[in-house]
XYZ file of N, CA and C in Angstrom:
219
model
N 106.177 118.896 78.218
C 105.244 118.792 79.442
C 103.771 118.955 78.925
N 103.361 118.655 78.041
C 102.076 118.705 77.497
C 100.998 118.088 78.275
N 100.058 118.762 78.763
C 99.047 118.544 79.731
C 99.304 118.262 81.101
N 100.502 118.791 81.507
C 100.982 118.448 82.859
C 100.645 119.550 83.821
N 100.548 119.518 84.844
C 100.402 120.589 85.883
C 101.204 120.401 86.895
N 102.356 121.490 87.202
C 103.142 121.597 88.262
C 102.748 122.497 89.113
N 102.127 122.017 90.401
C 101.620 123.049 91.365
C 102.977 123.578 92.252
N 103.916 122.703 92.567
C 105.022 123.250 93.295
C 106.181 122.351 93.139
N 107.434 122.607 93.457
C 108.652 121.677 93.453
C 109.117 122.018 92.138
N 110.524 121.212 91.986
C 111.093 121.221 90.617
C 110.790 119.917 90.032
N 110.342 120.068 88.869
C 109.969 118.800 88.006
C 110.614 118.688 86.791
N 111.220 117.528 86.490
C 111.797 117.314 85.208
C 110.840 115.924 84.720
N 110.092 116.265 83.518
C 109.194 115.327 83.143
C 109.585 114.972 81.719
N 109.811 113.634 81.490
C 110.238 113.231 80.094
C 109.247 112.090 79.735
N 108.522 112.221 78.608
C 107.571 111.358 78.086
C 106.403 111.279 79.064
N 106.083 112.270 79.564
C 105.064 112.361 80.691
C 103.929 113.290 80.328
N 102.723 112.816 80.303
C 101.628 113.704 79.796
C 100.295 113.558 80.872
N 99.607 114.475 80.924
C 98.199 114.581 81.645
C 98.521 114.059 83.131
N 99.703 114.601 83.731
C 100.047 114.329 85.112
C 100.058 115.579 85.935
N 99.774 115.509 87.183
C 99.639 116.657 88.267
C 100.693 116.315 89.351
N 101.496 117.268 89.514
C 102.506 117.240 90.453
C 102.592 118.176 91.500
N 102.515 117.826 92.682
C 102.496 118.711 93.867
C 103.288 118.233 94.839
N 104.509 118.826 94.961
C 105.433 118.413 95.928
C 105.969 119.764 96.750
N 106.726 119.616 97.930
C 106.942 120.853 98.657
C 108.006 121.497 97.916
N 108.365 122.884 98.141
C 109.021 123.505 97.627
C 110.510 123.062 98.109
N 111.488 123.017 97.179
C 112.680 122.595 97.474
C 112.767 120.987 96.978
N 111.665 120.373 96.757
C 111.710 118.955 96.527
C 111.711 118.795 95.088
N 112.604 117.823 94.558
C 112.671 117.628 93.069
C 112.252 116.257 92.631
N 111.591 116.216 91.488
C 110.897 114.939 91.010
C 111.520 114.897 89.548
N 111.769 113.531 89.240
C 112.068 113.194 87.884
C 111.115 112.025 87.579
N 110.443 112.276 86.471
C 109.321 111.524 86.070
C 109.460 111.069 84.624
N 109.306 109.751 84.237
C 109.484 109.377 82.949
C 108.355 108.291 82.564
N 107.742 108.580 81.328
C 106.818 107.575 81.037
C 105.326 107.512 81.617
N 105.079 108.593 82.329
C 103.748 108.628 83.060
C 102.629 109.303 82.153
N 101.582 108.791 82.273
C 100.438 109.296 81.457
C 99.137 109.371 82.458
N 98.648 110.487 82.903
C 97.652 110.401 83.684
C 97.598 109.958 85.070
N 98.591 110.587 85.842
C 98.997 110.400 87.113
C 98.823 111.606 88.097
N 98.693 111.485 89.381
C 98.749 112.413 90.209
C 100.004 111.950 91.183
N 101.013 112.911 91.195
C 102.331 112.661 91.976
C 102.261 113.824 93.104
N 102.212 113.212 94.504
C 102.177 114.396 95.548
C 103.076 113.895 96.651
N 103.471 114.802 97.445
C 104.397 114.477 98.551
C 104.355 115.458 99.506
N 104.787 115.049 100.755
C 104.846 116.067 101.958
C 106.380 115.561 102.395
N 106.582 116.069 103.576
C 107.919 115.896 104.258
C 108.385 114.261 104.155
N 107.586 113.337 104.510
C 108.039 112.047 104.534
C 107.315 110.984 103.784
N 106.410 111.623 102.891
C 105.448 110.512 102.080
C 105.569 110.977 100.536
N 105.593 110.138 99.778
C 105.362 110.320 98.452
C 104.358 109.400 97.900
N 103.270 110.027 97.119
C 102.219 109.221 96.729
C 102.068 109.388 95.171
N 101.975 108.368 94.480
C 101.730 108.261 93.072
C 100.467 107.448 92.665
N 99.630 108.009 92.024
C 98.269 107.431 91.820
C 97.865 107.906 90.530
N 97.075 106.919 89.929
C 96.289 107.195 88.658
C 95.256 108.130 88.892
N 95.246 109.255 88.024
C 94.288 110.294 87.859
C 92.808 109.700 87.767
N 92.668 108.917 86.988
C 91.275 108.192 86.740
C 90.594 107.465 87.965
N 91.403 107.420 89.033
C 90.984 106.736 90.173
C 91.060 107.709 91.295
N 90.356 108.871 90.999
C 90.451 110.052 92.078
C 90.031 109.540 93.583
N 88.827 108.855 93.500
C 88.324 108.391 94.713
C 89.332 107.567 95.594
N 90.202 106.841 94.878
C 91.129 105.937 95.469
C 92.229 107.067 96.130
N 92.482 108.135 95.496
C 93.602 108.941 96.230
C 93.120 109.448 97.755
N 91.814 109.854 97.781
C 91.261 110.426 98.833
C 91.268 109.148 99.897
N 91.047 107.992 99.640
C 90.869 106.825 100.438
C 92.491 106.410 101.019
N 93.426 106.474 100.073
C 94.781 106.298 100.217
C 95.367 107.331 101.284
N 94.929 108.751 101.239
C 95.497 109.575 101.982
C 94.801 109.398 103.356
N 93.503 109.135 103.322
C 92.922 108.916 104.565
C 93.596 107.719 105.306
N 93.977 106.624 104.687
C 94.537 105.520 105.360
C 95.885 105.791 105.895
N 96.617 106.663 105.146
C 97.852 107.097 105.571
C 97.888 107.894 106.791
N 96.876 108.856 106.656
C 96.752 109.657 107.925
C 96.341 108.921 109.079
N 95.563 107.869 109.059
C 95.106 107.005 110.208
C 96.397 106.168 110.746
N 97.309 105.753 109.736
C 98.430 104.899 110.163
C 99.375 105.848 110.875
N 99.540 107.121 110.333
C 100.506 107.975 111.094
C 99.882 108.339 112.642
N 98.576 108.491 112.610
C 98.110 108.900 114.102
C 98.304 107.633 114.790
N 98.031 106.299 114.345
C 98.289 105.293 115.285
C 99.617 104.918 115.729
N 100.608 105.386 114.991
C 101.984 105.259 115.472
C 102.320 106.135 116.654
N 101.413 107.201 116.946
C 101.666 108.181 118.134
C 100.711 107.720 119.257
N 100.019 106.528 119.286
C 99.276 106.091 120.482
C 99.935 105.247 121.386
């Protein structure tokens, strides 16, 4: 797990480097062959994005939030 950061959750990383994983406690993730990714999840959404495109991660999260809100209208 060289260069990986596991913020929470149970992670099994194989041939994976420079990757950040943040998933809920009790959530398990198996990764293989990733280099430079952000893997994050909440109760019903899993998002996997390249770390070098951080500005896109914020936009994607915002788009998802708007989509979820629109379903309740």
